[in-house]
XYZ file of C-alpha atoms in Angstrom:
490
model
C -0.902 5.691 63.159
C -3.370 7.172 65.745
C -4.120 4.795 68.534
C -7.707 4.462 69.877
C -8.451 3.238 73.442
C -11.012 0.466 73.704
C -13.558 2.565 75.574
C -13.966 5.008 72.738
C -14.149 2.295 69.947
C -17.824 2.689 69.087
C -17.781 6.368 69.133
C -14.663 6.672 66.963
C -16.191 4.371 64.348
C -19.158 6.792 64.056
C -16.766 9.740 63.620
C -14.555 8.311 60.890
C -17.440 7.821 58.560
C -16.875 9.688 55.247
C -19.583 10.854 52.765
C -19.810 8.905 49.452
C -19.363 12.082 47.217
C -15.655 12.266 48.010
C -13.276 10.889 45.247
C -9.815 9.777 46.012
C -6.971 9.964 43.451
C -5.116 6.938 44.995
C -6.029 4.104 47.220
C -3.395 4.759 49.874
C -2.522 7.554 52.294
C 0.271 9.896 51.089
C 3.777 9.407 52.409
C 5.887 12.160 53.958
C 8.928 12.554 55.897
C 8.476 14.635 59.091
C 10.928 16.760 61.002
C 10.685 18.527 64.409
C 7.435 20.269 65.247
C 5.598 18.023 62.685
C 6.990 20.001 59.716
C 6.978 18.290 56.341
C 10.676 18.211 55.224
C 10.470 16.075 51.948
C 7.773 14.341 49.971
C 8.604 10.955 48.897
C 8.092 11.196 45.129
C 6.580 8.219 43.367
C 7.314 7.193 39.917
C 5.037 9.061 37.550
C 3.728 7.591 34.415
C 5.164 10.385 32.192
C 7.213 13.628 32.224
C 5.656 16.813 33.670
C 3.527 19.024 31.496
C 6.010 21.821 31.456
C 8.885 19.537 30.184
C 6.613 18.253 27.489
C 5.787 21.838 26.384
C 9.406 22.814 26.386
C 10.443 19.721 24.383
C 7.721 20.091 21.816
C 8.793 23.822 21.310
C 12.350 22.993 20.842
C 11.560 20.332 18.327
C 9.396 22.664 16.295
C 12.103 25.291 16.245
C 14.757 22.800 15.080
C 12.637 21.295 12.333
C 11.166 24.591 11.068
C 14.015 25.167 8.574
C 14.158 21.623 7.112
C 10.400 20.885 6.902
C 8.456 21.516 3.753
C 5.302 23.739 3.796
C 3.018 20.781 3.732
C 4.898 18.816 6.445
C 5.069 22.027 8.549
C 1.282 22.432 8.368
C 0.538 18.871 9.311
C 3.048 19.126 12.189
C 1.242 22.205 13.505
C -2.075 20.391 13.356
C -0.607 17.474 15.371
C 0.892 19.791 17.930
C -2.435 21.665 18.139
C -4.212 18.367 18.968
C -1.543 17.507 21.450
C -1.929 20.944 23.173
C -5.747 20.427 23.311
C -5.174 17.076 24.954
C -2.887 18.710 27.520
C -5.447 21.365 28.245
C -8.101 18.546 28.883
C -5.580 16.824 31.272
C -5.078 20.219 33.068
C -8.809 20.579 33.580
C -9.008 16.999 34.912
C -6.192 17.859 37.360
C -8.080 20.948 38.428
C -11.131 18.879 39.332
C -9.028 16.475 41.168
C -7.436 19.311 43.143
C -10.892 20.592 44.126
C -11.781 17.069 45.261
C -8.727 17.005 47.411
C -9.731 20.180 49.103
C -13.064 18.848 49.995
C -11.526 15.669 51.186
C -9.000 17.478 53.498
C -11.689 19.836 54.852
C -13.906 16.844 55.883
C -10.965 15.012 57.287
C -9.924 18.116 59.384
C -13.492 18.507 60.670
C -13.578 14.971 61.743
C -10.292 15.208 63.512
C -11.502 18.367 65.269
C -14.540 16.551 66.386
C -12.353 13.635 67.602
C -10.001 15.957 69.375
C -12.803 17.386 71.508
C -13.820 13.940 72.658
C -10.363 12.492 73.365
C -7.875 13.280 76.104
C -4.271 12.488 77.060
C -1.907 10.846 74.542
C -4.710 10.121 72.037
C -5.443 13.821 71.904
C -1.863 14.610 71.123
C -1.966 12.076 68.259
C -5.090 13.634 66.894
C -3.440 17.144 67.121
C -0.402 15.719 64.997
C -2.830 14.470 62.502
C -4.567 17.811 62.267
C -1.104 19.457 61.659
C -0.533 16.875 59.009
C -3.771 17.657 57.188
C -3.043 21.303 57.398
C 0.420 20.752 55.937
C -1.257 18.789 53.166
C -3.596 21.654 52.508
C -0.726 24.049 52.147
C 1.042 21.598 49.797
C -2.211 21.253 47.880
C -2.431 25.057 47.540
C 1.033 25.177 46.102
C 0.193 22.552 43.654
C -2.820 24.550 42.576
C -0.618 27.512 41.935
C 1.736 25.559 39.743
C -1.299 23.982 37.905
C -2.723 27.392 37.165
C 0.650 28.586 35.748
C 0.890 25.481 33.598
C -2.673 25.927 32.469
C -1.784 29.496 31.429
C 1.229 28.332 29.463
C -0.872 25.565 27.740
C -3.480 28.169 26.682
C -0.755 30.325 25.292
C 0.913 27.490 23.443
C -2.555 26.497 21.945
C -3.102 30.010 20.696
C 0.362 30.129 19.138
C -0.125 26.709 17.422
C -3.526 27.868 16.019
C -1.951 30.972 14.581
C 0.931 29.009 13.156
C -1.392 26.467 11.666
C -3.391 29.290 9.867
C -0.125 30.809 8.642
C 1.107 27.370 7.358
C -2.123 26.851 5.479
C -1.993 30.230 3.959
C 1.562 29.532 2.889
C 0.456 26.190 1.324
C -2.215 27.989 -0.628
C 0.271 30.657 -1.709
C 2.821 28.069 -2.991
C 0.002 26.165 -4.755
C -1.092 29.299 -6.624
C 2.634 30.077 -7.472
C 3.016 26.522 -8.865
C -0.159 26.780 -10.938
C 1.100 30.164 -12.389
C 4.460 28.595 -13.366
C 2.636 25.648 -15.062
C 0.476 28.100 -17.054
C 3.509 29.965 -18.014
C 5.357 26.805 -19.227
C 2.359 25.877 -21.217
C 2.308 29.285 -22.841
C 6.032 28.863 -23.718
C 5.384 25.484 -25.273
C 2.519 26.840 -27.305
C 4.696 29.702 -28.540
C 7.464 27.348 -29.524
C 4.933 25.150 -31.457
C 3.670 28.242 -33.324
C 7.161 29.279 -34.117
C 8.020 25.774 -35.623
C 4.859 25.889 -37.587
C 5.688 29.284 -38.940
C 9.220 28.153 -39.748
C 7.902 25.186 -41.731
C 5.546 27.636 -43.695
C 8.462 29.806 -44.401
C 10.446 26.884 -45.860
C 7.695 25.909 -48.039
C 7.140 29.487 -49.257
C 10.911 29.694 -49.919
C 10.814 26.738 -52.247
C 7.770 28.213 -54.079
C 9.704 31.551 -54.386
C 12.692 29.767 -55.907
C 10.373 28.181 -58.506
C 8.834 31.490 -59.437
C 12.278 33.033 -59.780
C 13.207 30.142 -62.199
C 10.065 30.851 -64.248
C 10.889 34.576 -64.339
C 14.319 33.771 -65.674
C 12.761 31.624 -68.387
C 10.459 34.549 -69.406
C 13.244 37.003 -69.378
C 15.206 34.695 -71.797
C 12.301 34.491 -74.130
C 11.918 38.295 -74.015
C 15.592 38.690 -74.890
C 15.207 36.396 -77.806
C 12.335 38.418 -79.185
C 14.475 41.514 -78.991
C 16.914 39.965 -81.563
C 19.969 39.735 -79.421
C 21.643 36.612 -80.860
C 24.541 36.306 -78.433
C 22.513 36.851 -75.339
C 19.797 34.453 -76.553
C 22.433 31.718 -77.333
C 23.926 32.102 -73.857
C 20.403 31.967 -72.305
C 19.592 28.811 -74.290
C 22.770 27.111 -73.096
C 21.904 28.052 -69.527
C 18.256 26.841 -69.993
C 19.608 23.530 -71.564
C 21.848 23.042 -68.509
C 19.093 23.868 -66.284
C 16.804 21.386 -67.928
C 19.467 18.759 -67.608
C 19.948 19.481 -63.931
C 16.157 19.394 -63.225
C 15.923 16.082 -65.232
C 18.729 14.631 -63.057
C 17.189 15.966 -59.808
C 13.878 14.488 -60.887
C 15.343 11.105 -61.586
C 17.165 11.120 -58.141
C 14.026 12.297 -56.484
C 12.076 9.453 -58.132
C 14.625 6.892 -57.056
C 14.521 8.115 -53.539
C 10.753 8.071 -53.468
C 10.750 4.406 -54.887
C 13.431 3.431 -52.198
C 11.378 5.135 -49.469
C 8.204 3.427 -50.462
C 10.112 0.059 -50.485
C 11.641 0.755 -47.168
C 8.324 1.723 -45.605
C 6.770 -1.276 -47.073
C 9.436 -3.643 -45.632
C 9.892 -1.798 -42.379
C 7.575 -4.080 -40.482
C 8.861 -7.142 -42.196
C 12.512 -6.273 -41.443
C 11.920 -6.411 -37.796
C 11.367 -10.096 -37.872
C 15.037 -10.769 -38.511
C 18.249 -9.463 -36.909
C 21.902 -9.808 -37.410
C 23.897 -10.980 -34.456
C 27.702 -11.023 -34.055
C 30.640 -8.666 -33.671
C 32.026 -6.944 -36.766
C 35.580 -8.336 -36.276
C 37.774 -10.957 -37.682
C 37.401 -14.249 -35.729
C 33.720 -13.702 -35.005
C 30.604 -15.122 -36.755
C 27.775 -13.195 -38.115
C 24.404 -15.040 -37.720
C 20.882 -14.194 -39.038
C 18.295 -14.913 -36.286
C 14.544 -14.582 -36.331
C 13.060 -12.232 -33.700
C 9.331 -12.719 -34.335
C 7.062 -15.752 -34.406
C 5.758 -14.529 -37.766
C 9.085 -14.916 -39.331
C 9.555 -17.582 -42.099
C 12.105 -20.245 -41.326
C 15.443 -19.408 -42.652
C 15.682 -22.780 -44.330
C 12.879 -21.904 -46.713
C 14.320 -18.507 -47.587
C 16.957 -17.471 -50.246
C 20.048 -15.822 -48.572
C 22.930 -13.905 -50.331
C 25.649 -12.030 -48.547
C 27.236 -8.832 -50.029
C 30.294 -6.703 -49.550
C 29.860 -2.821 -49.835
C 32.868 -0.925 -51.320
C 34.589 1.740 -49.267
C 32.373 4.408 -50.906
C 29.251 2.306 -50.200
C 28.160 3.008 -53.752
C 27.674 -0.556 -55.035
C 27.364 -3.973 -53.605
C 29.394 -7.041 -54.573
C 27.992 -10.356 -54.041
C 30.131 -12.961 -52.164
C 29.890 -16.067 -54.239
C 28.963 -19.196 -52.279
C 27.855 -17.147 -49.033
C 24.240 -18.156 -49.130
C 23.764 -19.498 -45.597
C 22.475 -17.867 -42.486
C 25.988 -17.860 -41.055
C 29.029 -16.024 -42.411
C 32.554 -15.524 -40.907
C 34.335 -12.392 -42.035
C 37.837 -12.871 -43.613
C 40.782 -10.452 -44.024
C 39.436 -9.160 -47.363
C 36.329 -8.004 -45.583
C 38.280 -5.629 -43.270
C 37.034 -2.073 -43.715
C 33.979 -2.870 -45.651
C 30.376 -3.114 -44.524
C 28.603 -6.467 -44.984
C 24.870 -6.877 -46.066
C 22.596 -9.820 -46.385
C 19.341 -10.216 -48.425
C 16.712 -12.550 -47.199
C 14.028 -13.348 -49.932
C 10.933 -15.338 -49.461
C 7.565 -15.315 -51.311
C 8.655 -12.382 -53.315
C 9.431 -10.162 -50.266
C 13.097 -9.176 -49.614
C 14.505 -8.050 -46.349
C 18.017 -6.541 -46.049
C 20.158 -6.536 -43.015
C 23.545 -4.773 -42.575
C 26.290 -4.596 -40.044
C 26.418 -1.530 -37.845
C 29.871 -0.585 -39.211
C 32.749 -1.885 -41.283
C 34.555 -5.101 -40.249
C 37.701 -4.507 -38.030
C 40.875 -6.504 -37.561
C 41.533 -8.316 -34.406
C 43.789 -6.658 -31.774
C 46.319 -9.422 -31.501
C 46.451 -10.330 -35.226
C 49.140 -7.682 -36.191
C 51.664 -8.978 -33.664
C 50.889 -12.431 -34.761
C 51.534 -11.715 -38.390
C 54.898 -10.167 -37.439
C 55.878 -13.444 -35.775
C 54.952 -15.507 -38.801
C 56.849 -13.139 -41.210
C 60.157 -13.677 -39.250
C 59.942 -17.324 -40.186
C 60.898 -18.512 -43.667
C 58.243 -21.314 -43.680
C 55.137 -21.719 -41.622
C 53.327 -24.771 -40.831
C 49.718 -25.078 -39.379
C 47.989 -27.970 -37.849
C 44.561 -28.509 -39.719
C 41.765 -31.009 -40.113
C 40.302 -31.741 -43.585
C 36.530 -31.193 -43.382
C 35.673 -31.524 -47.155
C 37.574 -32.597 -50.161
C 36.400 -31.851 -53.753
C 32.952 -30.666 -52.299
C 32.299 -33.920 -50.246
C 32.593 -34.538 -46.560
C 35.908 -36.078 -45.548
C 35.382 -39.078 -43.122
C 38.823 -38.952 -41.510
C 39.363 -36.337 -38.771
C 43.114 -36.856 -38.346
C 45.451 -33.948 -38.091
C 47.359 -32.648 -41.210
C 50.141 -30.175 -41.868
C 49.281 -27.038 -43.946
C 52.605 -25.670 -45.163
C 52.678 -22.056 -46.579
C 55.927 -21.163 -48.171
C 57.181 -18.251 -50.254
C 56.617 -19.977 -53.566
C 54.173 -22.863 -52.922
C 51.597 -24.402 -50.566
C 51.537 -27.963 -49.457
C 49.093 -30.175 -47.502
C 50.472 -33.429 -46.126
C 50.110 -36.004 -43.398
C 53.400 -37.460 -42.269
C 55.319 -38.501 -45.426
C 51.986 -38.653 -47.553
C 51.344 -35.500 -49.584
C 47.669 -34.686 -50.222
C 48.399 -31.625 -52.435
C 51.462 -29.368 -53.354
C 51.062 -26.498 -55.742
C 52.878 -23.333 -56.555
C 51.201 -19.957 -56.722
C 49.333 -19.643 -59.835
C 46.112 -17.994 -61.333
C 44.049 -21.304 -61.075
C 44.716 -21.325 -57.260
C 41.980 -20.060 -54.913
C 42.204 -19.337 -51.202
C 39.511 -17.643 -49.082
C 37.387 -18.158 -45.925
C 34.834 -20.936 -45.950
C 31.445 -19.647 -46.920
C 29.377 -22.721 -46.296
C 28.283 -21.867 -42.806
C 28.567 -24.026 -39.746
C 29.821 -23.350 -36.132
C 33.468 -23.645 -37.240
C 33.197 -21.231 -40.143
C 35.492 -18.743 -38.419
C 38.289 -21.353 -38.174
C 37.803 -22.796 -41.705
C 39.112 -21.805 -45.179
C 38.570 -22.955 -48.734
C 41.606 -23.922 -50.681
C 41.661 -24.794 -54.436
C 44.987 -26.071 -55.295
C 44.062 -26.464 -59.101
C 40.812 -26.981 -60.987
C 38.864 -29.952 -59.629
C 40.992 -30.316 -56.598
C 39.751 -28.378 -53.473
C 39.777 -28.710 -49.692
C 38.009 -27.173 -46.671
C 40.449 -26.949 -43.904
C 39.702 -26.444 -40.095
C 42.363 -24.629 -38.053
C 42.881 -24.861 -34.334
C 41.927 -21.171 -33.870
C 40.450 -18.160 -35.725
C 43.696 -16.320 -35.418
C 45.731 -19.005 -37.108
C 43.150 -19.178 -39.937
C 43.263 -15.469 -40.637
C 47.086 -15.278 -40.221
C 47.422 -18.078 -42.843
C 45.092 -16.171 -45.356
C 47.095 -13.008 -45.018
C 50.478 -14.644 -45.205
C 49.620 -16.815 -48.336
C 48.181 -13.693 -50.199
C 51.397 -11.776 -49.327
C 53.651 -14.544 -50.690
C 51.441 -14.918 -53.726
C 51.540 -11.255 -54.393
C 55.287 -11.269 -54.360
C 54.913 -13.906 -57.128
C 52.697 -11.668 -59.130
C 49.654 -13.741 -58.386
C 46.428 -12.437 -56.805
C 45.245 -15.117 -54.337
C 41.590 -14.788 -53.409
C 38.272 -16.555 -53.545
C 35.853 -17.026 -56.434
C 35.204 -13.619 -58.136
C 37.302 -11.738 -55.403
C 40.050 -10.598 -57.742
C 38.655 -7.183 -58.225
C 38.788 -6.474 -54.520
C 42.537 -7.112 -54.413
């Protein structure tokens, strides 16, 4: 710092006065490192709030170059607009720096004038200090001039970047408009293609209807030709034509009958279409499962108030055969149902709804190996529980032994025999058709007329295996063992 002697205190205070129109960029004097002859060797750099303007410009340019290939046209346009705004902001900052630089020159000039004035009034060591201060001010002026040159160069680069970004933004907007016009053209082309396809379909339908009309006209022409031949007294040809006409009349009558039936069925199906959706058939089409009717609408009538009947469809699906006794909302398929489609009619208030399985009933995967194991044994015993006897519920739930032999069937508990009968035409054996959660594990056995049981097995596989095994042994004895009215299926 410059030292001031006491005798010059008042005068120095008058010299150091600075006008109020001078603005300072900082509230402290700049820091420099001085060398010999008062030369500025290095400026102590302070931490700046952000990167230099040139680095910002280079970084933004590199980012635009890298992202140019992977940005869409719309994103590229928005990016150019953002960079254009950033460049404008940088230009404003450069103008502010230019004003600050001009203020710095004014300040240095006033400071140098003040030091020159002070130098003329001081002597000795104080004068040397003032001369050093003047040299420092001159060095600062040189430094400030260099900074101004750099600022002018940066300003030129910023203007160049602004112009480039403006041009790029305009190009991007043109490209967006061009792509939009291309997309509109493609949409119009697609609409035209759809319209042409619709016209082609309408024309095809018209051709089909005209083809049917043409066939009818040809048939009428043939009939007229036959009449003309008959009038020309050609007996043989007339007879042949009469036979052909008779056959054609028969064929037309059959076609009309079939068409009428199809129309009636179509009308009934269309009438019951909305109603059939209120019920659905749940369950797998496989032995060991249970098919259950469930209501799927609040408007559905309770199943307990409806009349239910299950049917089997033959392999050709030409006729339905009712399953006697299967009139509950639950039905468990048995081995005789394998390969057939099952249907159920739900009737209430004169309205009938028909549900059917999606496909034929299939046999279980492990039933074949289980049957091979049973056939290796001369006799097979199964543990069962009597659910009903002679149509009435059986109170005891104790385990019984159901014995299936090659010539007879026996039901016993310990040494007490409930029933023992040889295979005969009066014997019936089938799956239980009375519903319930255990229907898949239950079977109906009529040993003889007036003596029947409903038996519950431990598993569905044992029940199905017992049915198939008993029917095989009965067939070996020339007896068809099935349920009520099931003999025709065997």
